XYZ file of C-alpha atoms in Angstrom:
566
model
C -10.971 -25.441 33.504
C -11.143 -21.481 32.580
C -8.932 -21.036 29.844
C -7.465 -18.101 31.288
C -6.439 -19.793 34.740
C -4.665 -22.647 31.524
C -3.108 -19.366 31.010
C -1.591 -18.472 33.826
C -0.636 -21.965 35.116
C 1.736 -21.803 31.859
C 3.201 -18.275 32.727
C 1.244 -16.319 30.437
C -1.044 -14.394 32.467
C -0.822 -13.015 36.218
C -3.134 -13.022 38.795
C -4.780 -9.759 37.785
C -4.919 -10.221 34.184
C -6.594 -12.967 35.129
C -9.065 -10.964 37.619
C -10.016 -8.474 34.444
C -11.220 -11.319 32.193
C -12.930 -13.200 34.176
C -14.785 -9.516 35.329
C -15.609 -9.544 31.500
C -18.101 -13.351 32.383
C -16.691 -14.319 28.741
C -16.011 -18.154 28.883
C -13.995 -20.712 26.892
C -12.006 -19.549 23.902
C -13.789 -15.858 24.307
C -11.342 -15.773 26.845
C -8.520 -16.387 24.871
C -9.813 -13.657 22.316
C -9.775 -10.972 25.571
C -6.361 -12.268 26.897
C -5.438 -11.449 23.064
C -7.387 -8.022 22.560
C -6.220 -6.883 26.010
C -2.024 -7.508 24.652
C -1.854 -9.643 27.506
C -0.679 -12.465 25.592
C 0.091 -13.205 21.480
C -2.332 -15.850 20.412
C -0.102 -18.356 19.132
C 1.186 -18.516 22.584
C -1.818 -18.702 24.296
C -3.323 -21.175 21.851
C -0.473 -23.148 21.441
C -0.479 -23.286 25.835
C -4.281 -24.451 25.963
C -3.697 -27.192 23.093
C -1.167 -28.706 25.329
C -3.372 -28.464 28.442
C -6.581 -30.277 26.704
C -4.003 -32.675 24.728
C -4.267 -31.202 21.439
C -1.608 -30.925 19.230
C -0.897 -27.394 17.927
C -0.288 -26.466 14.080
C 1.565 -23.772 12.590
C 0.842 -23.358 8.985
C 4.362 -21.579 8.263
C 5.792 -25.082 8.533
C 2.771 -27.464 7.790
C 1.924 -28.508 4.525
C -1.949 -28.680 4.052
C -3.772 -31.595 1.688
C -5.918 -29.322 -0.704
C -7.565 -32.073 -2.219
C -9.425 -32.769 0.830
C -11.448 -29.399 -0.042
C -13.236 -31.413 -2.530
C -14.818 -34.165 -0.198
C -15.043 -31.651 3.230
C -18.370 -29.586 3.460
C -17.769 -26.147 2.599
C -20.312 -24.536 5.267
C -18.324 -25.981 7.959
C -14.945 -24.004 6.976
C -16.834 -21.221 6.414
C -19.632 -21.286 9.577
C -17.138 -22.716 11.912
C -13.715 -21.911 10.923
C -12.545 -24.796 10.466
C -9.793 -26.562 7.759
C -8.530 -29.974 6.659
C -5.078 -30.717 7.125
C -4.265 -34.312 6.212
C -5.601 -37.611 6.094
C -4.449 -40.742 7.044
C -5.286 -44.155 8.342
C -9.166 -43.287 7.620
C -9.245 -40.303 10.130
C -8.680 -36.427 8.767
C -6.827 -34.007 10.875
C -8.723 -30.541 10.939
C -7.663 -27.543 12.140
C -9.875 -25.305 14.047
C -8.833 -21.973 16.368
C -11.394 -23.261 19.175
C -10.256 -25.926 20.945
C -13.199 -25.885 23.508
C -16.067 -26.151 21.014
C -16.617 -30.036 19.758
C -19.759 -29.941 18.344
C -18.343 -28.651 14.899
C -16.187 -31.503 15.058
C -18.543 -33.901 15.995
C -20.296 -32.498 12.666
C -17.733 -32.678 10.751
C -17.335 -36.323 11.245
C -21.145 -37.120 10.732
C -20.707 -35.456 7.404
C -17.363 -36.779 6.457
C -18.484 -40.682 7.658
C -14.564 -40.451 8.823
C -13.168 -40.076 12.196
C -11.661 -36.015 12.716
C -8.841 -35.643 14.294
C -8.416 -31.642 16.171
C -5.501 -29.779 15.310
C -5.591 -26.350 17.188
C -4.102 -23.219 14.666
C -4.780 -19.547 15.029
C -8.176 -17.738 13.861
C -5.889 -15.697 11.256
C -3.937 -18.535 9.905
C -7.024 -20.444 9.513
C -8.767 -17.365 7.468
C -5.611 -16.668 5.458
C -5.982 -20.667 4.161
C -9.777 -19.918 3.553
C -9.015 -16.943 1.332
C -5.500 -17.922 -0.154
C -7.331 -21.704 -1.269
C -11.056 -20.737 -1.689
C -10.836 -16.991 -3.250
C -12.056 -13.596 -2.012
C -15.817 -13.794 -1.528
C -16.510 -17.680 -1.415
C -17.870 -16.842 2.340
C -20.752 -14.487 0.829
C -21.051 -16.585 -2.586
C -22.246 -19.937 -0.304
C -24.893 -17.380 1.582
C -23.284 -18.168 4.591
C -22.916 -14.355 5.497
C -25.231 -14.352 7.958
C -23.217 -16.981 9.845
C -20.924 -14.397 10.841
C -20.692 -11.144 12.498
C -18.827 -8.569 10.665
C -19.020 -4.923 11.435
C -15.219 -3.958 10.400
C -16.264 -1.761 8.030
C -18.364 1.365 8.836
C -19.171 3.677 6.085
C -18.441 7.655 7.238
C -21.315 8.551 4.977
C -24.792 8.666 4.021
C -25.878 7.003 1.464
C -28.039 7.906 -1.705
C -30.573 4.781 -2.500
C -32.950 5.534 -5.493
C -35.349 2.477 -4.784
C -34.257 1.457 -8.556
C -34.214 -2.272 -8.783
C -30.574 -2.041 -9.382
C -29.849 -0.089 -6.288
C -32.249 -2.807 -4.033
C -30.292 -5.560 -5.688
C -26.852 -3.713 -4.525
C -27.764 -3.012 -0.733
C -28.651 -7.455 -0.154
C -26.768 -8.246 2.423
C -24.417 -10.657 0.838
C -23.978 -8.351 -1.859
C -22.776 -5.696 0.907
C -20.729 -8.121 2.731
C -18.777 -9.434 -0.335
C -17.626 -5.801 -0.710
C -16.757 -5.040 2.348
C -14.540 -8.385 2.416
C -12.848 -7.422 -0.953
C -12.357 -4.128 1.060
C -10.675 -5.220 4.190
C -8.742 -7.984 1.998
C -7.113 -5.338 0.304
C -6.687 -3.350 3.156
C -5.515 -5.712 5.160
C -2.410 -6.690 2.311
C -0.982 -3.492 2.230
C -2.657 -2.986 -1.262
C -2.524 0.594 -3.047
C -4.941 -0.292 -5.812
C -7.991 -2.427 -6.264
C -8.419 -3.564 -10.454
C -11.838 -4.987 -10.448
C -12.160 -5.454 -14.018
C -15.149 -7.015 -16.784
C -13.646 -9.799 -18.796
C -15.247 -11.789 -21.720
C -15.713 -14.856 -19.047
C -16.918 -13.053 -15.712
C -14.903 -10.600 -13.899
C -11.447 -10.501 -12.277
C -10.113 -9.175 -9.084
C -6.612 -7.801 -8.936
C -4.578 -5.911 -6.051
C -1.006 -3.958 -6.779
C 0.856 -5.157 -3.590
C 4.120 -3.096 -3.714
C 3.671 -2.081 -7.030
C 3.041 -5.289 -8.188
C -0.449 -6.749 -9.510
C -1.217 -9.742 -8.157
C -4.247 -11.312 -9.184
C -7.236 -12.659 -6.676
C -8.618 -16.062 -6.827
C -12.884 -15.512 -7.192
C -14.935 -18.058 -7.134
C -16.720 -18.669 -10.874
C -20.257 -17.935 -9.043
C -18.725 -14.219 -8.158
C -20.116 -13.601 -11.811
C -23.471 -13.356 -11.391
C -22.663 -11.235 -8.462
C -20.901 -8.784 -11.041
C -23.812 -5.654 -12.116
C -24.455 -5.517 -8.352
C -20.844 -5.295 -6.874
C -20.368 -2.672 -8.938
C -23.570 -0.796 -8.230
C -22.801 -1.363 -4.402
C -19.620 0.048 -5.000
C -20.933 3.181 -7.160
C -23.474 3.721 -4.509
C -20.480 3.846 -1.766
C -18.570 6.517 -4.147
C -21.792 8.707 -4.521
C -21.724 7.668 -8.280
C -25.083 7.370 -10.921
C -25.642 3.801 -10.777
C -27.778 4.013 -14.016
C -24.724 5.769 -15.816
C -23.091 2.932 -18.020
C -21.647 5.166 -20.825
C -19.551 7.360 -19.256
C -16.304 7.527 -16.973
C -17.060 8.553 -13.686
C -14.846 9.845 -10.534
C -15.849 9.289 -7.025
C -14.377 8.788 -3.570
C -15.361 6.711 -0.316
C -14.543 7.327 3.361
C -14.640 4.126 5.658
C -13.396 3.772 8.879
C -11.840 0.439 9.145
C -11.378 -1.643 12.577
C -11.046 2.003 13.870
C -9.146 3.690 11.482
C -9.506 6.017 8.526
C -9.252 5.089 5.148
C -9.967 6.989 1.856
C -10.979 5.488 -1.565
C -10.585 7.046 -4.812
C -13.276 5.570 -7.122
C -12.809 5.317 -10.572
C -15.477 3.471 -13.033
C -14.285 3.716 -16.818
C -17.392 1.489 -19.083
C -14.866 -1.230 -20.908
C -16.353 -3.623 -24.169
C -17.677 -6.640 -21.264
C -18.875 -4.396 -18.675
C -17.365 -1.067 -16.541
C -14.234 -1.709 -14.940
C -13.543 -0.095 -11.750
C -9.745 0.916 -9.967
C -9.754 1.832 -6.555
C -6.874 3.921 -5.137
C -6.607 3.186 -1.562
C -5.281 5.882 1.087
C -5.119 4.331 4.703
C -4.077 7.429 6.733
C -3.937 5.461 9.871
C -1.109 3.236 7.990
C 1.133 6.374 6.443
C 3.554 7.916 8.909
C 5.304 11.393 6.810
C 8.385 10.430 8.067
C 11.094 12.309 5.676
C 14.132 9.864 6.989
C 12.365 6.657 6.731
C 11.566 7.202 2.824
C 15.052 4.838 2.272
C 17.654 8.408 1.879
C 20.935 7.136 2.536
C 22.806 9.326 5.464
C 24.419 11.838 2.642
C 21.082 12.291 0.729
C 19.056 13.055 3.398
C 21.477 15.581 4.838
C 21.823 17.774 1.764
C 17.803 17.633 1.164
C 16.853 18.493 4.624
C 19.189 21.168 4.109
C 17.747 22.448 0.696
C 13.892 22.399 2.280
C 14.733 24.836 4.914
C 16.317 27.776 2.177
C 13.997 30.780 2.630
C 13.651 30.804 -1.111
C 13.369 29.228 -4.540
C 12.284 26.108 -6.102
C 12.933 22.442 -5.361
C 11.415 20.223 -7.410
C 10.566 16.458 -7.122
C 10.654 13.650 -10.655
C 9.486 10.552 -10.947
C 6.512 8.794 -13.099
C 2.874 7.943 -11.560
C 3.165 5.848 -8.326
C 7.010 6.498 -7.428
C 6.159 8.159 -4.474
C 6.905 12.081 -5.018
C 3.416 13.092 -2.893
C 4.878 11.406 0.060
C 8.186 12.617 -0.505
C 6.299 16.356 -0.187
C 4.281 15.773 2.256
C 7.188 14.265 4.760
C 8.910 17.584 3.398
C 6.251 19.742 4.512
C 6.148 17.679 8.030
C 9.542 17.971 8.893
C 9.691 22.002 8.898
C 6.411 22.900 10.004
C 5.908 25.180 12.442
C 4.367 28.059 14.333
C 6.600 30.160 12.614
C 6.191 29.575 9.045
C 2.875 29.239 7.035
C 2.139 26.546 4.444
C -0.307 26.739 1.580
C -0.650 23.407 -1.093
C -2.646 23.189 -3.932
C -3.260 19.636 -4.790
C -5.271 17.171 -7.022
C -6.379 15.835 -5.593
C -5.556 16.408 -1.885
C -4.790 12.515 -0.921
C -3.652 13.277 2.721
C -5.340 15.915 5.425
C -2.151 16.905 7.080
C -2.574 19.151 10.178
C -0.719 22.537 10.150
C -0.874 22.846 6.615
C -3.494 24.729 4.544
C -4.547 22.883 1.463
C -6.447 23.735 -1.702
C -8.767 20.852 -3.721
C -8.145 22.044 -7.372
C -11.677 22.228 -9.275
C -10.697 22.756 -12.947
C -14.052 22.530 -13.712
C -14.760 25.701 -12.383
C -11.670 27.455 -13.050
C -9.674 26.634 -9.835
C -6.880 25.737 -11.554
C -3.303 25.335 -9.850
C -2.053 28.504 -11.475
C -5.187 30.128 -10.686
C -4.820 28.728 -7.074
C -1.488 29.946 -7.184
C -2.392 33.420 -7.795
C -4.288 33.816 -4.640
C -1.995 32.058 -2.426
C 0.411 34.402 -2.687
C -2.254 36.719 -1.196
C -2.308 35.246 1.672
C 0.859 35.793 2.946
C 2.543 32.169 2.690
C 6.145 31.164 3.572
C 6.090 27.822 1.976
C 4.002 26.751 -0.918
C 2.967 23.249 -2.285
C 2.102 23.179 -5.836
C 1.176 19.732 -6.717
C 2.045 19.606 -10.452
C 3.599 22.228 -12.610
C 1.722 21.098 -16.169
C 1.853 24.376 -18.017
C 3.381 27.387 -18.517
C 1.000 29.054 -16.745
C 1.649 27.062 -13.650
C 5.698 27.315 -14.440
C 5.386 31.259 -14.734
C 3.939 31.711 -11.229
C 5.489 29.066 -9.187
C 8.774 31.042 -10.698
C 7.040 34.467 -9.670
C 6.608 32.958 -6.205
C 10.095 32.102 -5.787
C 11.294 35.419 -7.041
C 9.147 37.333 -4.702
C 10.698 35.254 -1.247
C 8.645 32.294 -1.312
C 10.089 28.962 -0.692
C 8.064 26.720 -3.900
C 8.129 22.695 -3.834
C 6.367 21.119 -6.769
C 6.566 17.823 -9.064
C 7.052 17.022 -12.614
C 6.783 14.001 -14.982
C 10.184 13.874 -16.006
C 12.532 10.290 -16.544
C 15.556 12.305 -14.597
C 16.707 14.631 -12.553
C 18.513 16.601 -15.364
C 15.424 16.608 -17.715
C 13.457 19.198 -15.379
C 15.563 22.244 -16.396
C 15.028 21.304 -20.063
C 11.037 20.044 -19.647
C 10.531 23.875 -17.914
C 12.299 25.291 -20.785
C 10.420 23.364 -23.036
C 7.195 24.610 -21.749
C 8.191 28.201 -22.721
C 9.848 29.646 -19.354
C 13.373 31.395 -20.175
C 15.976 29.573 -19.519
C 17.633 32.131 -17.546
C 14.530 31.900 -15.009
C 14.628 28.208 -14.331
C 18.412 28.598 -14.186
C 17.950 31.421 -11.445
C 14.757 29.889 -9.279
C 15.705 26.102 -9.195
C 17.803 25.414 -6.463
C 17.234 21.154 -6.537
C 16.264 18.340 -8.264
C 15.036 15.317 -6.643
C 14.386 12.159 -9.130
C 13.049 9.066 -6.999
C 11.688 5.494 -7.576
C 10.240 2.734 -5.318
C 11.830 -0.344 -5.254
C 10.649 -3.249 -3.223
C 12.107 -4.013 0.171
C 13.816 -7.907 0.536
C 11.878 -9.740 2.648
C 14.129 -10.017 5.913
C 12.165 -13.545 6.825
C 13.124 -15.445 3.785
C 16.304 -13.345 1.512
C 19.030 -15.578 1.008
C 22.536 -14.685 0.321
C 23.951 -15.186 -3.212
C 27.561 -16.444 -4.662
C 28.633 -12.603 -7.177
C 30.587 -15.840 -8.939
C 27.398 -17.642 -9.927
C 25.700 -14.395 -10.825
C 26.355 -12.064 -14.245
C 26.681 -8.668 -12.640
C 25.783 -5.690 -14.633
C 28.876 -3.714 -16.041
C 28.553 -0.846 -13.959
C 27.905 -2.697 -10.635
C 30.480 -1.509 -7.386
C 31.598 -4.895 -7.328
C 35.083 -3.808 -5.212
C 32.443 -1.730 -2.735
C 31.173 -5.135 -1.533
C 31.736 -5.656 1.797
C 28.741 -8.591 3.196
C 25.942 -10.609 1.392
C 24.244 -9.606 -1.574
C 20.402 -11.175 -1.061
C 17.582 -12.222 -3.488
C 14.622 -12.850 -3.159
C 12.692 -16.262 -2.319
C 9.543 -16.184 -1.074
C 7.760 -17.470 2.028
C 4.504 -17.747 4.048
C 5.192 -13.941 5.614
C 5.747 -12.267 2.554
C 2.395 -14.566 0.177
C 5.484 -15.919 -1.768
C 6.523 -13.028 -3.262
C 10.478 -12.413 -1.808
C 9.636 -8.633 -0.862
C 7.646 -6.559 1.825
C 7.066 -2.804 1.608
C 8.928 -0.560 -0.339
C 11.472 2.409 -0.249
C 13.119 4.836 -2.378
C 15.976 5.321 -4.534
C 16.741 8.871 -4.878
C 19.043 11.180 -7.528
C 19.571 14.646 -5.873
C 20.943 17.268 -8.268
C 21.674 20.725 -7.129
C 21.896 23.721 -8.756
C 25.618 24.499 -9.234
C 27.127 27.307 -10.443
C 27.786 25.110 -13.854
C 24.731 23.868 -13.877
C 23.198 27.141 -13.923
C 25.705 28.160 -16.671
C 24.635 25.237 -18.966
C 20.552 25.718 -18.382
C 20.929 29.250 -19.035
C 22.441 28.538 -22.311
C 19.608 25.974 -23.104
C 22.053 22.950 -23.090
C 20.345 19.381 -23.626
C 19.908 17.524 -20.247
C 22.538 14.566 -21.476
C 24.946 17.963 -21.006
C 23.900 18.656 -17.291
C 23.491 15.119 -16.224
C 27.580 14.353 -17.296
C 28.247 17.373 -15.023
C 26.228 16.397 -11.749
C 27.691 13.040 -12.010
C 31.099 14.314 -12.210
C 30.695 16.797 -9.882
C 29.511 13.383 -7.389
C 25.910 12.988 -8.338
C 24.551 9.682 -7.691
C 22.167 8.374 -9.798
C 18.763 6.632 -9.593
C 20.870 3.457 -10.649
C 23.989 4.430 -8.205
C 21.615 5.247 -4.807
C 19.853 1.631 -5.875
C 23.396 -0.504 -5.610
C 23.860 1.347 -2.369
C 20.213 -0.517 -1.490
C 21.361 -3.856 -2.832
C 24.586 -3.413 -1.333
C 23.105 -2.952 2.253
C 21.083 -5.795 2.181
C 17.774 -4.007 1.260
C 16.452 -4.899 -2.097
C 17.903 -7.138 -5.028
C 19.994 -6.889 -7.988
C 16.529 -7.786 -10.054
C 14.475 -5.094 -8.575
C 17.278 -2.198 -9.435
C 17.665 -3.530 -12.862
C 13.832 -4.019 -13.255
C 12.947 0.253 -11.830
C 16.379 1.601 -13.368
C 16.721 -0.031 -16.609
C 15.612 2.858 -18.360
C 18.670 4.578 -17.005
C 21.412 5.773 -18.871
C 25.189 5.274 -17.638
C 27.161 8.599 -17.401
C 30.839 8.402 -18.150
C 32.376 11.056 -15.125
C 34.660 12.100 -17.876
């Protein structure tokens, strides 16, 4: 029987779904794959529906336990050529699960080579290659030279590439060489990571992604190692790097477009005592959505800062260390009052995000295009709004001040611990007091902290818990969660991220105290008692809505110091 008319018997497909896939003269579980593609049906349903038509129990990993140690004895071209996985054994026979449940031949083989009788499970294709990769490590598939097995084309380079015809440059365009890359690629991709570590050690190299700021590292096979010189030329190639250079650090970037979408890699290769080592900063622009009120502001934050980016003039400023998310803070800035009416100008480096409307500047210091060199012609070309990406030096300070004074509305960032210590880093670059005083109109310090995940948070007892001092015990009003750790989330207890945020504003007595050059202890006391929340305060109000945990506020904000309000 068609799988598709299994399909609709069960209520999962209509007449003309049907129709269109049979049109398509794909057969057996190809049409499962087109019911699937087509969002006619989710394939858990549909395969869970055709396991009970051909009398084949259906397994869902998120509450099956697997036997590893039948990995040892089952033959590791068969998971990999024919998707398939072992399950359990019992009374002589081993339950395997594969995501076909017309094709028997594999099983058939799988006996032969087994001498034991198989027993089908049906699970779906993605559970199945989430157990391959979580159990047998990124790149086994390539490592066995079963590559050519399968057909993968998810990953399409946007780019020429230079090949030398060096022996080291052959070596890194083999095809398994090529396709263990590309796997590592959409692996990373595919988890949501921000940065690939692929780093030399004394015993073979290492494979780490930072998964919600997190570094988590990658189970490799031990044969990945002789695999190493040639993963990294393949990837040097891809950035447009000197394979033969070995001494120095080099910068590079890649463009890929990934199952249809675009995604930007920053390449960086730094030579290390075993070897180079090689971070890749990855910028999906099909997954980022600039969405200012979906950053994690609470109601009352958002409302004064939406507020703030709309004054005609002045500067607002945003704090935070590397990673905490200011760029997409400024760039969901920039989104949200964009318009016909009003022209933008950034100056970035580098420019991570090609945002349409907007007119941005790559800064080569190499050559002298510098962001207060940038800045200088910008304002010649008649801006409303301008972007400054970092203010590092006076230089930079003196004209994004100029700007402001002259009607120009300035945002910028600024390595600073708190909100309070950008009046006093500006004054410590050599700007007057009195100037930062008069062109600052905001402060916005922010962190990421990681989002509970919703599938698997459970509710704690405050009794069984020690709170910190200066937790709003008497504002609880619900659960407090934690994290745990499930099959949705790779064990970790969290899923995404969002922000905590401390918005000081410019006040008359703040304005008073930075023109006198007080210390930024001094301004902090009065934004807090004037009703400042702090990085700390805005992350209860998280753990207190059921977002994050007590562990991740403690863990971002412990560097935070606790302001009396009198």
């Amino acid at each position: 029987m068609e799988a598709c008319v299994i399909l609709r018997d069960k209520g999962l497909l209509n007449d003309t779904q049907v129709d269109t896939i049979l049109q398509t003269g794909v057969k057996g579980n190809e049409q499962i794959a087109s019911a699937v593609s087509l969002g006619f049906v989710e394939e858990r349903d549909a395969l869970r529906a055709v396991a009970e038509a051909v009398g084949v129990d259906f397994v869902d990993f998120r509450e099956t336990e697997v036997d590893l140690s039948l990995l040892d004895e089952f033959p590791t071209r068969l998971i990999y050529r024919e998707s398939l996985f072992p399950v359990a054994a019992q009374n002589g026979h081993i339950t395997v699960a594969t995501s076909d449940p017309f094709n028997l031949y594999p099983i058939d083989e799988a006996s032969a080579a087994t001498g034991k009788a198989i027993l089908p499970v049906v699970a779906t294709q993605r559970d199945i290659d989430t157990l391959i990769k979580n159990h047998l490590g990124v790149g086994s598939e390539t490592i066995d030279s079963l590559v050519a097995a399968k057909q993968t084309d998810e990953v399409e380079l946007l780019e020429e590439l230079d090949i030398d015809g060096s022996e080291l440059s052959e070596m890194a365009q083999e095809a398994s060489v090529i396709r263990l890359v590309n796997e590592i690629l959409l692996e990373a991709i595919e988890s949501r990571t921000s940065d690939v570590h692929i780093e030399s050690q004394a015993n073979g190299i290492s494979i780490r992604y930072r998964i919600d700021g997190m570094l988590h590292p990658q189970p490799v096979p031990p044969e990945i190692n002789q695999f190493q010189a040639a993963i990294i030329s393949r990837l040097k190639i891809m950035a447009r790097l000197n394979i033969a250079e070995k001494r120095l650090p080099q910068d590079g970037r890649i463009k890929l477009k990934v199952r249809g979408r675009e995604v930007d890699i920053r390449v960086s290769v730094i030579p290390m005592i075993h070897g180079e080592g090689i971070v890749m900063r990855i910028l999906d622009k099909g997954a980022m959505v600039f969405d200012l009120q979906s950053l994690g502001m609470e109601a009352d934050t958002y409302a004064t800062f939406s507020e703030l980016i709309r004054i005609p003039h002045g500067i607002v400023l945003v704090c935070g260390p590397t990673g905490s998310g200011k760029t997409t803070t400024l760039y969901s800035s920039l989104m949200e009052i964009k318009g016909p009416d009003n022209k933008i100008i950034t100056t970035e480096d580098p420019v991570e995000y090609q945002l349409d409307g907007i007119n941005q500047i790559q800064v080569h210091s190499r050559i002298g295009l510098t962001f207060s060199a940038s800045l200088r012609s910008i304002l010649r070309h008649d801006p409303d709004i301008v972007l400054v990406g970092e203010i590092r030096d006076l230089e930079t300070a003196e004209n994004a001040i100029q700007a402001s004074l002259t009607g120009h509305m300035v945002f910028s960032t600024l390595h600073t611990n708190d909100s309070a210590g950008a009046y006093t880093r500006m004054t410590d670059m050599g700007v007057e007091p009195f100037l930062v005083a008069s062109t600052v109109e905001a402060v916005m310090s922010q962190r990421l902290v990681r989002r509970l995940c919703n599938n698997c948070k459970q509710p704690v007892n405050l009794d069984d818990i020690d709170l910190p001092h200066d937790f709003p015990r008497d504002q609880v009003d619900g659960d407090i969660f934690t994290s745990v750790g499930c099959r949705e989330c790779r064990n970790v207890g969290y899923s995404g991220r969002l922000g905590i945020y401390e918005l000081m504003l410019t006040t008359d007595e703040v304005r008073d105290l930075a023109t006198q050059n007080a210390s930024s202890w001094e301004l902090k006391k009065i934004a807090v008692r004037n009703g400042m929340n702090t990085l700390r305060d805005d992350g209860w109000r998280k753990v207190l809505a059921g977002k994050t945990s007590l562990d991740e506020v403690l863990r971002i904000t412990k560097g935070d110091q606790i302001v009396p309000t009198s």
